[in-house]
């Protein structure tokens, strides 16, 4: 701590102005933090606390809130059949979407990190759906998913296969939402992995090649272990964001058919802003929050076993 | 025999071809979007489907623009996204600098508290925020679209991390000359932090522009609706006018697509910067 050493070296007589300076610095810091801090307090911290409090009330918005203790949570976990379906849907989405996203983005990142001409152009093309508005992305997929007349069903009919009702059938609705989401999302992790790959020193591969390692062995023994920090980062962020999926099912299926694609956030939205059950919806939001925290904590606890930060 | 020739072996050629096919498949939905946008009404679901209909109707874009007030949605979107980005940049730079360089009591604890909220999903705050906006009479207003997301822990964190990498000596010289903290931040730190500020600006702009859940909650009037919300309204009202809907969708994508093309060289570094700083 060089700053501390410098201050200690000052003669005793300079103590007073130093204290005044510290006070002035404190005021400066306060002034700098005030705009962000005030907004943060009002629009983030207070709402978080309010939301938690709300989740212990029944509040049909038309009347005043009544305290119900843990009733909302008990109902969610034990009695609400629709919510059980919603929870299942969300886990279905997360556990299929996340591995698909990571495999596709990692595969393409590694592929493009080799000798590929125009690799950057490819990356930009793969990245585009990440930044275009999700509503627009979902709308064009909705067009392609149209039963019978849509592009996908026509393609299947061309090879004499029966085209399913992608968004309208129990079996296909969720896979269709997932497929569209992977398309829209993998480009982000592609960039994350590309950055990670660039940080791996070339000479490690040269050394591996000299030792007679095949490309395949190089991938498993050099690339993958050294990429684990990026993998960890991508896994955690993709998990968190996939638990929060909303726009894709909202636009593509509206949660249907028969709630087969209603996710936690969609259910929270419906409860709060269609049925005006503010307390119940807040309980769903906190359920989601706790779920995300648990999953993230598990990731952080397990990282010691598979993430290599040392080179 | 040049080395260029040698490199054109069947393996690499196949690899490039396959990549090109994949890239085509990935951008195909966009091609289909534009293709549909240019078709006459009756040919949207023509069998067999074709990329180009019997006519190329550029007029569909004009129709889509007039069908719903799409110009208004774009204007609203630009207004909300730019104002929001300005506030995010200013407040994040100020707070990030204080956390990085201005010593005060309880700094680390406060910073950890900030970081802790990074994990809180947006969904947890939207219900109380909706109630707050209702109390303030801000439903259907620009400020309700901008303010709740303009004071971020993420921006503060990003700016703090970046300021920490700037050598202290650079500001020491200015401090000896008696410059105030604000002056140092503005004329020494901000110019040096343009990469971080740029990344934050682009990300914030795109987030505001694409944001859907919150506008859906807080806005139901066409006067303040942003682009995704406008598309959703359009979809609800004229769900079968796919050519107009696709024309509007195409327009809605232009700002993001332009940004990515202009900034393509910085994409990887930019994402690395927001994601994991040093590692």
Coordinates of C-alpha atoms in Angstrom, one line a residue:
Chain A
X1 CA 0.0 0.0 0.0
X2 CA 2.1 2.9 -1.2
X3 CA -0.5 5.5 -0.4
X4 CA -0.6 4.5 3.3
X5 CA 3.2 4.5 3.5
X6 CA 3.4 8.0 2.1
X7 CA 0.9 9.3 4.6
X8 CA 2.7 7.7 7.5
X9 CA 5.9 9.4 6.5
X10 CA 4.3 12.9 6.9
X11 CA 5.4 14.8 10.0
X12 CA 2.9 15.0 12.9
X13 CA 2.2 18.7 12.3
X14 CA 0.5 18.0 8.9
X15 CA -2.2 15.8 10.5
X16 CA -4.9 18.4 10.5
X17 CA -4.9 19.4 6.8
X18 CA -4.8 15.7 6.0
X19 CA -7.9 15.1 8.0
X20 CA -9.6 18.0 6.2
X21 CA -8.5 16.6 2.9
X22 CA -10.0 13.2 3.9
X23 CA -13.2 14.9 4.7
X24 CA -13.2 16.7 1.4
X25 CA -12.5 13.5 -0.4
X26 CA -15.4 11.9 1.4
X27 CA -17.7 14.7 0.2
X28 CA -16.4 14.4 -3.4
X29 CA -17.0 10.6 -3.3
X30 CA -20.5 11.3 -1.9
X31 CA -21.2 13.7 -4.7
X32 CA -19.9 11.3 -7.4
X33 CA -22.0 8.4 -6.0
X34 CA -25.1 10.4 -5.4
X35 CA -26.7 10.3 -8.9
X36 CA -26.1 6.6 -9.4
X37 CA -26.7 5.7 -5.8
X38 CA -30.0 7.6 -5.5
X39 CA -31.4 6.1 -8.7
X40 CA -30.1 2.7 -7.7
X41 CA -31.8 2.9 -4.3
X42 CA -35.1 4.1 -5.8
X43 CA -35.3 1.8 -8.8
X44 CA -33.4 -1.3 -7.7
X45 CA -32.9 -1.7 -4.0
X46 CA -36.4 -0.5 -2.8
X47 CA -38.2 -2.6 -5.5
X48 CA -36.2 -5.7 -4.5
X49 CA -37.2 -5.3 -0.9
X50 CA -40.8 -4.3 -1.8
X51 CA -41.1 -7.4 -4.1
X52 CA -40.0 -9.7 -1.3
X53 CA -42.5 -8.1 1.1
X54 CA -45.3 -8.2 -1.6
X55 CA -44.8 -12.0 -2.0
X56 CA -46.2 -12.4 1.5
X57 CA -49.4 -10.6 0.7
X58 CA -52.5 -11.4 -1.3
X59 CA -53.2 -8.4 -3.5
X60 CA -55.8 -8.5 -6.2
X61 CA -55.0 -4.8 -7.1
X62 CA -58.7 -4.0 -7.0
X63 CA -58.7 -4.2 -3.2
X64 CA -56.1 -3.6 -0.6
X65 CA -53.3 -6.1 0.2
X66 CA -53.8 -8.6 3.0
X67 CA -50.9 -10.3 4.8
X68 CA -51.1 -14.1 4.1
X69 CA -47.7 -15.2 5.4
X70 CA -46.1 -17.9 3.3
X71 CA -49.4 -18.9 1.7
X72 CA -48.4 -17.8 -1.8
X73 CA -45.3 -20.0 -1.7
X74 CA -47.2 -22.9 -0.2
X75 CA -49.8 -22.7 -3.0
X76 CA -47.1 -22.4 -5.6
X77 CA -45.3 -25.5 -4.4
X78 CA -48.1 -27.7 -3.4
X79 CA -51.4 -26.8 -5.0
X80 CA -50.9 -24.9 -8.2
X81 CA -50.9 -27.5 -10.9
X82 CA -50.3 -24.9 -13.6
X83 CA -47.2 -23.7 -11.8
X84 CA -45.8 -27.2 -11.6
X85 CA -46.2 -27.4 -15.4
X86 CA -44.6 -24.0 -15.7
X87 CA -41.6 -25.1 -13.5
X88 CA -41.2 -28.2 -15.6
X89 CA -41.3 -26.1 -18.8
X90 CA -38.7 -23.8 -17.6
X91 CA -36.3 -26.6 -16.5
X92 CA -37.0 -28.4 -19.8
X93 CA -36.0 -25.2 -21.6
X94 CA -32.9 -24.5 -19.5
X95 CA -31.5 -28.1 -19.6
X96 CA -31.9 -28.4 -23.4
X97 CA -31.1 -24.9 -24.4
X98 CA -28.0 -24.3 -22.4
X99 CA -26.0 -27.4 -23.5
X100 CA -27.1 -26.9 -27.2
X101 CA -26.0 -23.2 -27.0
X102 CA -22.6 -24.1 -25.5
X103 CA -21.9 -26.9 -27.9
X104 CA -22.8 -25.0 -31.0
X105 CA -21.0 -21.8 -29.9
X106 CA -17.9 -23.6 -28.7
X107 CA -17.7 -25.8 -31.8
X108 CA -18.0 -22.8 -34.2
X109 CA -15.5 -20.8 -32.1
X110 CA -12.9 -23.5 -32.3
X111 CA -13.6 -24.1 -36.0
X112 CA -13.3 -20.4 -36.8
X113 CA -10.1 -20.1 -34.7
X114 CA -8.3 -22.3 -37.2
X115 CA -7.2 -21.3 -40.6
X116 CA -10.4 -19.9 -41.9
X117 CA -10.5 -17.1 -44.5
X118 CA -13.1 -14.4 -43.6
X119 CA -13.4 -15.8 -40.1
X120 CA -14.4 -12.4 -38.8
X121 CA -17.2 -12.1 -41.4
X122 CA -18.5 -15.5 -40.3
X123 CA -18.5 -14.4 -36.7
X124 CA -20.3 -11.2 -37.5
X125 CA -23.0 -13.1 -39.4
X126 CA -23.4 -15.6 -36.5
X127 CA -23.6 -12.7 -34.0
X128 CA -26.3 -10.8 -35.8
X129 CA -29.4 -12.5 -34.2
X130 CA -28.0 -11.6 -30.8
X131 CA -28.4 -7.9 -31.4
X132 CA -31.5 -7.8 -33.5
X133 CA -34.7 -7.3 -31.6
X134 CA -36.0 -10.6 -30.1
X135 CA -39.5 -9.7 -31.0
X136 CA -38.6 -9.4 -34.7
X137 CA -36.5 -12.6 -34.5
X138 CA -39.4 -14.5 -33.1
X139 CA -41.9 -13.1 -35.6
X140 CA -40.0 -14.4 -38.6
X141 CA -39.6 -17.8 -37.0
X142 CA -43.3 -17.8 -36.3
X143 CA -43.9 -17.2 -40.0
X144 CA -41.6 -20.1 -40.9
X145 CA -43.2 -22.4 -38.3
X146 CA -46.7 -21.9 -39.7
X147 CA -48.4 -25.2 -40.0
X148 CA -48.7 -26.6 -43.6
X149 CA -48.1 -23.3 -45.4
X150 CA -44.9 -22.4 -43.5
X151 CA -41.4 -22.9 -44.9
X152 CA -40.4 -25.7 -42.5
X153 CA -43.5 -27.8 -43.2
X154 CA -43.1 -27.2 -47.0
X155 CA -39.5 -28.4 -46.8
X156 CA -40.5 -31.6 -45.0
X157 CA -43.4 -32.1 -47.5
X158 CA -40.9 -31.8 -50.3
X159 CA -39.1 -34.9 -49.0
X160 CA -42.4 -36.6 -48.2
X161 CA -42.3 -36.2 -44.5
X162 CA -45.3 -35.1 -42.5
X163 CA -44.7 -31.6 -41.1
X164 CA -45.8 -31.2 -37.5
X165 CA -47.7 -28.3 -36.1
X166 CA -44.5 -26.8 -34.7
X167 CA -46.0 -24.3 -32.3
X168 CA -49.4 -25.8 -31.8
X169 CA -48.6 -29.4 -30.7
X170 CA -47.7 -30.6 -27.2
X171 CA -44.5 -32.4 -28.4
X172 CA -43.1 -29.8 -30.7
X173 CA -44.0 -26.4 -29.1
X174 CA -41.1 -26.4 -26.6
X175 CA -38.5 -27.8 -29.0
X176 CA -39.5 -25.2 -31.5
X177 CA -39.1 -22.4 -29.0
X178 CA -35.7 -23.8 -28.0
X179 CA -34.5 -24.1 -31.6
X180 CA -35.4 -20.5 -32.3
X181 CA -33.7 -19.4 -29.0
X182 CA -30.4 -21.3 -29.8
X183 CA -30.3 -19.6 -33.2
X184 CA -30.8 -16.2 -31.6
X185 CA -28.4 -16.7 -28.7
X186 CA -25.3 -18.8 -29.6
X187 CA -23.5 -15.9 -31.2
X188 CA -22.8 -14.2 -27.9
X189 CA -21.0 -17.2 -26.4
X190 CA -19.2 -17.6 -29.8
X191 CA -17.6 -14.3 -29.1
X192 CA -16.8 -15.2 -25.5
X193 CA -15.1 -18.4 -26.6
X194 CA -13.3 -16.6 -29.4
X195 CA -11.8 -14.2 -26.8
X196 CA -10.8 -17.1 -24.6
X197 CA -9.2 -19.0 -27.5
X198 CA -7.1 -15.9 -28.5
X199 CA -5.6 -15.9 -25.0
X200 CA -4.2 -19.4 -25.4
X201 CA -0.5 -19.2 -26.3
X202 CA 0.3 -20.6 -29.8
X203 CA 3.4 -22.4 -28.6
X204 CA 1.4 -24.8 -26.5
X205 CA 0.0 -26.2 -29.7
X206 CA 3.4 -26.3 -31.3
X207 CA 4.7 -28.2 -28.4
X208 CA 1.8 -30.6 -28.5
X209 CA 2.3 -31.1 -32.2
X210 CA 6.0 -31.8 -31.7
X211 CA 5.0 -34.5 -29.1
X212 CA 2.8 -36.0 -31.8
X213 CA -0.6 -35.0 -30.5
X214 CA -3.4 -35.2 -33.1
X215 CA -5.8 -32.2 -33.6
X216 CA -8.4 -34.1 -31.6
X217 CA -6.0 -34.7 -28.7
X218 CA -4.9 -31.0 -28.8
X219 CA -8.5 -30.0 -28.5
X220 CA -9.1 -32.2 -25.4
X221 CA -5.7 -31.7 -23.7
X222 CA -4.8 -28.1 -24.5
X223 CA -7.8 -26.1 -25.8
X224 CA -10.5 -27.4 -23.5
X225 CA -8.7 -27.2 -20.1
X226 CA -7.3 -23.7 -20.9
X227 CA -10.8 -22.6 -22.0
X228 CA -12.5 -23.6 -18.8
X229 CA -12.6 -20.0 -17.4
X230 CA -14.5 -18.9 -20.5
X231 CA -16.7 -22.0 -20.3
X232 CA -17.5 -21.3 -16.7
X233 CA -18.3 -17.7 -17.4
X234 CA -20.5 -18.7 -20.4
X235 CA -22.2 -21.5 -18.5
X236 CA -23.1 -19.3 -15.5
X237 CA -24.4 -16.4 -17.7
X238 CA -26.3 -18.6 -20.1
X239 CA -27.9 -20.5 -17.2
X240 CA -29.0 -17.3 -15.6
X241 CA -30.4 -15.8 -18.7
X242 CA -32.2 -18.9 -19.8
X243 CA -34.1 -19.2 -16.5
X244 CA -35.4 -15.7 -17.4
X245 CA -36.7 -16.6 -20.9
X246 CA -39.8 -14.6 -21.8
X247 CA -40.0 -12.9 -25.2
X248 CA -39.6 -16.1 -27.3
X249 CA -42.5 -18.0 -25.8
X250 CA -44.6 -14.8 -25.5
X251 CA -44.3 -14.1 -29.2
X252 CA -44.2 -17.6 -30.6
X253 CA -46.8 -19.5 -28.6
X254 CA -48.2 -17.1 -25.9
X255 CA -47.4 -20.0 -23.6
X256 CA -49.6 -22.5 -25.4
X257 CA -50.7 -25.0 -26.3
X258 CA -52.3 -25.6 -22.9
X259 CA -49.5 -24.0 -21.0
X260 CA -46.9 -26.3 -22.4
X261 CA -44.5 -23.4 -23.1
X262 CA -45.4 -21.0 -20.3
X263 CA -42.1 -20.3 -18.5
X264 CA -41.6 -18.8 -15.0
X265 CA -41.4 -15.2 -16.2
X266 CA -44.3 -15.6 -18.6
X267 CA -46.3 -17.0 -15.7
X268 CA -45.2 -14.1 -13.5
X269 CA -46.2 -11.6 -16.2
X270 CA -49.7 -13.3 -16.7
X271 CA -50.3 -13.4 -12.9
X272 CA -49.3 -9.8 -12.4
X273 CA -50.6 -8.0 -15.5
X274 CA -53.4 -10.2 -16.8
X275 CA -54.9 -11.5 -13.5
X276 CA -53.6 -8.6 -11.3
X277 CA -52.4 -11.0 -8.6
X278 CA -49.5 -8.8 -7.5
X279 CA -48.6 -10.8 -4.4
X280 CA -48.7 -14.2 -6.1
X281 CA -46.7 -12.9 -9.1
X282 CA -44.1 -11.5 -6.7
X283 CA -43.8 -14.9 -5.1
X284 CA -43.1 -16.4 -8.5
X285 CA -40.5 -13.7 -9.1
X286 CA -38.7 -14.6 -5.8
X287 CA -39.0 -18.3 -6.5
X288 CA -37.2 -17.6 -9.8
X289 CA -34.6 -15.5 -8.0
X290 CA -33.8 -18.1 -5.4
X291 CA -33.6 -20.8 -8.1
X292 CA -31.1 -18.7 -10.0
X293 CA -29.1 -18.0 -6.9
X294 CA -29.0 -21.7 -6.0
X295 CA -27.9 -22.7 -9.5
X296 CA -25.3 -20.0 -9.6
X297 CA -24.0 -20.9 -6.2
X298 CA -23.7 -24.5 -7.2
X299 CA -21.7 -23.5 -10.2
X300 CA -19.3 -21.4 -8.1
X301 CA -18.9 -24.2 -5.6
X302 CA -18.2 -26.8 -8.3
X303 CA -15.8 -24.6 -10.3
X304 CA -12.8 -25.7 -8.3
X305 CA -13.2 -29.2 -9.6
X306 CA -13.1 -28.3 -13.3
X307 CA -12.1 -24.7 -13.9
X308 CA -8.3 -24.1 -14.4
X309 CA -7.3 -20.5 -13.7
X310 CA -3.6 -21.2 -13.5
X311 CA -1.7 -21.5 -16.7
Chain B
X1 CA 4.1 -23.7 -57.0
X2 CA 3.1 -21.0 -54.4
X3 CA 2.1 -21.9 -50.9
X4 CA -1.3 -20.4 -51.8
X5 CA -1.9 -23.2 -54.2
X6 CA -0.8 -25.9 -51.8
X7 CA -3.3 -24.6 -49.2
X8 CA -6.3 -25.2 -51.5
X9 CA -6.5 -28.9 -50.6
X10 CA -9.9 -30.6 -50.5
X11 CA -10.0 -30.5 -46.7
X12 CA -9.9 -26.7 -46.3
X13 CA -12.2 -26.2 -49.3
X14 CA -14.8 -28.5 -47.8
X15 CA -14.5 -26.8 -44.5
X16 CA -15.0 -23.4 -46.0
X17 CA -18.0 -24.6 -48.0
X18 CA -19.6 -26.1 -45.0
X19 CA -19.0 -22.9 -43.0
X20 CA -20.6 -20.9 -45.8
X21 CA -23.6 -23.2 -45.8
X22 CA -24.0 -22.8 -42.0
X23 CA -23.7 -19.0 -42.2
X24 CA -26.3 -19.0 -44.9
X25 CA -28.6 -21.1 -42.8
X26 CA -28.1 -18.8 -39.8
X27 CA -28.9 -15.6 -41.8
X28 CA -31.6 -17.3 -43.8
X29 CA -34.4 -16.2 -41.5
X30 CA -33.3 -12.6 -42.2
X31 CA -33.3 -13.3 -45.9
X32 CA -36.8 -14.8 -45.6
X33 CA -37.9 -11.8 -43.7
X34 CA -36.9 -9.4 -46.4
X35 CA -38.2 -11.7 -49.1
X36 CA -41.6 -11.9 -47.5
X37 CA -41.6 -8.2 -46.9
X38 CA -41.4 -7.6 -50.7
X39 CA -44.2 -10.1 -51.7
X40 CA -47.7 -9.3 -52.8
X41 CA -50.4 -10.3 -50.2
X42 CA -51.6 -13.4 -52.0
X43 CA -48.1 -14.9 -52.4
X44 CA -46.9 -15.0 -48.8
X45 CA -47.7 -18.7 -48.5
X46 CA -47.4 -19.5 -52.2
X47 CA -46.7 -23.2 -52.9
X48 CA -43.9 -23.9 -53.7
X49 CA -42.4 -21.0 -51.8
X50 CA -40.0 -18.7 -53.6
X51 CA -37.7 -16.0 -52.5
X52 CA -39.1 -13.5 -55.0
X53 CA -42.7 -13.2 -55.8
X54 CA -44.4 -12.3 -59.1
X55 CA -43.7 -8.7 -58.2
X56 CA -41.2 -6.9 -55.9
X57 CA -43.3 -4.6 -53.9
X58 CA -41.0 -1.9 -52.3
X59 CA -44.3 -0.2 -51.5
X60 CA -44.9 -2.7 -48.7
X61 CA -42.3 -0.8 -46.7
X62 CA -44.2 2.4 -47.1
X63 CA -47.5 0.6 -46.3
X64 CA -46.0 -0.9 -43.1
X65 CA -44.7 2.5 -42.2
X66 CA -48.2 3.9 -42.5
X67 CA -50.2 0.9 -41.3
X68 CA -49.1 1.6 -37.7
X69 CA -47.2 4.7 -36.7
X70 CA -43.9 3.0 -37.2
X71 CA -41.9 6.2 -37.7
X72 CA -43.2 7.2 -34.2
X73 CA -42.0 3.9 -32.7
X74 CA -38.6 4.4 -34.2
X75 CA -38.4 8.0 -32.9
X76 CA -39.5 6.8 -29.5
X77 CA -36.9 4.1 -29.5
X78 CA -34.1 6.4 -30.5
X79 CA -35.1 8.9 -27.9
X80 CA -35.4 6.4 -25.1
X81 CA -32.2 4.5 -26.1
X82 CA -30.1 7.6 -26.5
X83 CA -31.2 9.5 -23.4
X84 CA -30.9 6.3 -21.4
X85 CA -27.4 5.7 -22.6
X86 CA -26.3 9.2 -21.8
X87 CA -27.6 8.9 -18.2
X88 CA -26.1 5.4 -17.8
X89 CA -22.7 6.7 -19.1
X90 CA -22.6 9.8 -16.9
X91 CA -23.8 8.1 -13.6
X92 CA -21.6 5.0 -14.2
X93 CA -18.5 7.0 -14.9
X94 CA -19.0 9.2 -11.8
X95 CA -19.7 6.3 -9.5
X96 CA -17.1 4.0 -11.0
X97 CA -14.5 6.7 -10.6
X98 CA -15.4 7.2 -6.9
X99 CA -15.2 3.5 -6.3
X100 CA -11.9 3.2 -8.2
X101 CA -10.0 6.3 -6.9
X102 CA -11.6 8.4 -4.3
X103 CA -10.9 7.0 -0.8
X104 CA -13.8 7.1 1.6
X105 CA -14.9 5.1 4.6
X106 CA -17.0 2.0 3.8
X107 CA -16.0 2.0 0.1
X108 CA -15.4 -1.7 -0.3
X109 CA -18.5 -2.7 1.6
X110 CA -20.7 -0.4 -0.5
X111 CA -19.1 -1.8 -3.6
X112 CA -19.8 -5.3 -2.6
X113 CA -23.4 -4.4 -1.9
X114 CA -23.6 -3.0 -5.5
X115 CA -22.1 -6.1 -6.9
X116 CA -24.5 -8.3 -5.0
X117 CA -27.5 -6.8 -6.8
X118 CA -26.0 -7.8 -10.2
X119 CA -27.4 -11.2 -9.6
X120 CA -31.0 -10.0 -9.1
X121 CA -33.1 -10.7 -12.2
X122 CA -35.0 -7.8 -13.7
X123 CA -38.2 -9.8 -13.1
X124 CA -37.9 -9.3 -9.3
X125 CA -38.1 -5.5 -9.6
X126 CA -40.7 -5.0 -12.4
X127 CA -43.9 -5.4 -10.2
X128 CA -42.8 -2.9 -7.6
X129 CA -41.5 -0.6 -10.4
X130 CA -44.9 -0.8 -12.1
X131 CA -46.6 0.1 -8.8
X132 CA -44.2 3.0 -8.3
X133 CA -44.7 4.3 -11.8
X134 CA -48.4 4.2 -11.3
X135 CA -48.1 6.2 -8.0
X136 CA -46.0 8.8 -9.8
X137 CA -48.4 9.0 -12.7
X138 CA -45.7 7.9 -15.1
X139 CA -47.5 5.0 -16.8
X140 CA -47.1 5.6 -20.6
X141 CA -44.2 8.0 -20.4
X142 CA -40.7 8.3 -21.6
X143 CA -39.3 8.6 -18.1
X144 CA -40.9 5.3 -17.1
X145 CA -39.1 3.6 -20.0
X146 CA -35.7 5.3 -19.3
X147 CA -35.2 5.9 -15.6
X148 CA -35.6 2.4 -14.0
X149 CA -32.7 1.1 -16.0
X150 CA -30.5 4.1 -16.1
X151 CA -28.7 3.6 -12.7
X152 CA -26.9 0.4 -13.1
X153 CA -24.5 -1.6 -10.9
X154 CA -23.2 -3.2 -14.1
X155 CA -22.1 0.1 -15.6
X156 CA -20.5 1.2 -12.4
X157 CA -18.7 -2.1 -12.1
X158 CA -17.5 -1.9 -15.7
X159 CA -16.2 1.7 -15.3
X160 CA -14.5 1.0 -12.0
X161 CA -12.7 -2.0 -13.4
X162 CA -11.5 0.1 -16.3
X163 CA -10.4 3.1 -14.3
X164 CA -8.4 0.8 -12.1
X165 CA -6.3 -0.2 -15.1
X166 CA -5.3 3.4 -15.8
X167 CA -1.9 4.3 -14.2
X168 CA -2.2 6.6 -11.2
X169 CA 0.7 8.7 -12.4
X170 CA -1.4 10.1 -15.2
X171 CA -3.8 11.8 -12.7
X172 CA -1.1 12.6 -10.1
X173 CA 0.3 15.2 -12.5
X174 CA -3.1 16.9 -12.8
X175 CA -3.7 16.7 -9.0
X176 CA -0.4 18.4 -8.3
X177 CA -1.5 21.2 -10.6
X178 CA -4.5 21.6 -8.3
X179 CA -7.2 20.2 -10.6
X180 CA -10.4 19.1 -9.0
X181 CA -11.6 15.5 -9.0
X182 CA -14.3 16.3 -11.5
X183 CA -11.8 18.0 -13.8
X184 CA -9.5 15.0 -13.6
X185 CA -12.3 12.6 -14.4
X186 CA -13.5 14.7 -17.3
X187 CA -10.2 15.7 -18.9
X188 CA -7.8 12.8 -17.9
X189 CA -9.8 9.7 -17.2
X190 CA -12.7 9.9 -19.6
X191 CA -10.5 10.3 -22.7
X192 CA -8.4 7.3 -21.6
X193 CA -11.6 5.3 -20.9
X194 CA -13.2 5.7 -24.3
X195 CA -13.0 1.9 -25.1
X196 CA -15.0 1.1 -21.9
X197 CA -17.4 4.0 -22.4
X198 CA -17.9 3.0 -26.0
X199 CA -18.7 -0.6 -25.2
X200 CA -21.0 0.5 -22.4
X201 CA -22.8 3.0 -24.7
X202 CA -23.3 0.4 -27.4
X203 CA -24.6 -2.3 -25.1
X204 CA -26.9 0.1 -23.3
X205 CA -28.3 1.5 -26.5
X206 CA -29.0 -2.0 -27.9
X207 CA -30.5 -3.1 -24.6
X208 CA -32.9 -0.2 -24.5
X209 CA -33.7 -0.6 -28.2
X210 CA -34.5 -4.3 -27.9
X211 CA -36.1 -4.2 -24.4
X212 CA -39.5 -5.8 -24.4
X213 CA -40.8 -7.0 -21.1
X214 CA -40.7 -3.7 -19.3
X215 CA -42.2 -1.6 -22.2
X216 CA -45.0 -4.3 -22.4
X217 CA -45.8 -3.7 -18.8
X218 CA -45.6 0.1 -18.6
X219 CA -46.7 1.3 -22.0
X220 CA -49.9 0.6 -23.9
X221 CA -50.1 3.8 -25.9
X222 CA -48.8 4.1 -29.5
X223 CA -47.5 7.5 -28.7
X224 CA -44.6 6.3 -26.4
X225 CA -44.3 2.7 -27.7
X226 CA -40.8 1.6 -28.6
X227 CA -40.0 -0.6 -31.7
X228 CA -40.4 -4.1 -30.2
X229 CA -43.6 -3.1 -28.5
X230 CA -44.8 -1.5 -31.8
X231 CA -44.1 -4.8 -33.6
X232 CA -46.0 -6.7 -31.0
X233 CA -49.0 -4.3 -31.3
X234 CA -48.8 -4.7 -35.1
X235 CA -48.7 -8.5 -34.7
X236 CA -51.8 -8.4 -32.5
X237 CA -53.8 -6.1 -34.8
X238 CA -52.9 -7.4 -38.2
X239 CA -51.7 -10.9 -37.6
X240 CA -52.1 -12.1 -41.1
X241 CA -50.5 -9.1 -42.9
X242 CA -47.1 -11.0 -42.8
X243 CA -45.6 -9.0 -45.6
X244 CA -46.1 -5.7 -43.8
X245 CA -45.1 -7.2 -40.5
X246 CA -41.9 -8.5 -42.0
X247 CA -41.2 -5.1 -43.6
X248 CA -41.6 -3.5 -40.2
X249 CA -39.4 -6.2 -38.6
X250 CA -36.7 -5.5 -41.2
X251 CA -36.7 -1.8 -40.4
X252 CA -36.6 -2.5 -36.7
X253 CA -33.3 -4.4 -37.2
X254 CA -31.4 -1.8 -39.1
X255 CA -29.9 0.1 -36.1
X256 CA -28.5 -3.0 -34.5
X257 CA -27.3 -4.4 -37.8
X258 CA -25.6 -1.1 -38.7
X259 CA -23.9 -0.9 -35.3
X260 CA -22.6 -4.5 -35.6
X261 CA -21.2 -3.9 -39.1
X262 CA -19.5 -0.6 -38.1
X263 CA -18.1 -2.1 -34.9
X264 CA -17.3 -5.6 -36.2
X265 CA -13.6 -5.3 -35.5
X266 CA -14.2 -4.6 -31.8
X267 CA -16.9 -7.2 -31.2
X268 CA -14.6 -9.8 -29.5
X269 CA -12.7 -7.4 -27.4
X270 CA -15.9 -5.5 -26.5
X271 CA -17.5 -8.7 -25.2
X272 CA -14.4 -9.8 -23.4
X273 CA -14.2 -6.3 -21.8
X274 CA -17.8 -6.5 -20.4
X275 CA -17.5 -10.1 -19.5
X276 CA -14.4 -10.9 -17.6
X277 CA -12.1 -8.0 -17.6
X278 CA -8.6 -9.4 -17.1
X279 CA -9.8 -13.0 -17.2

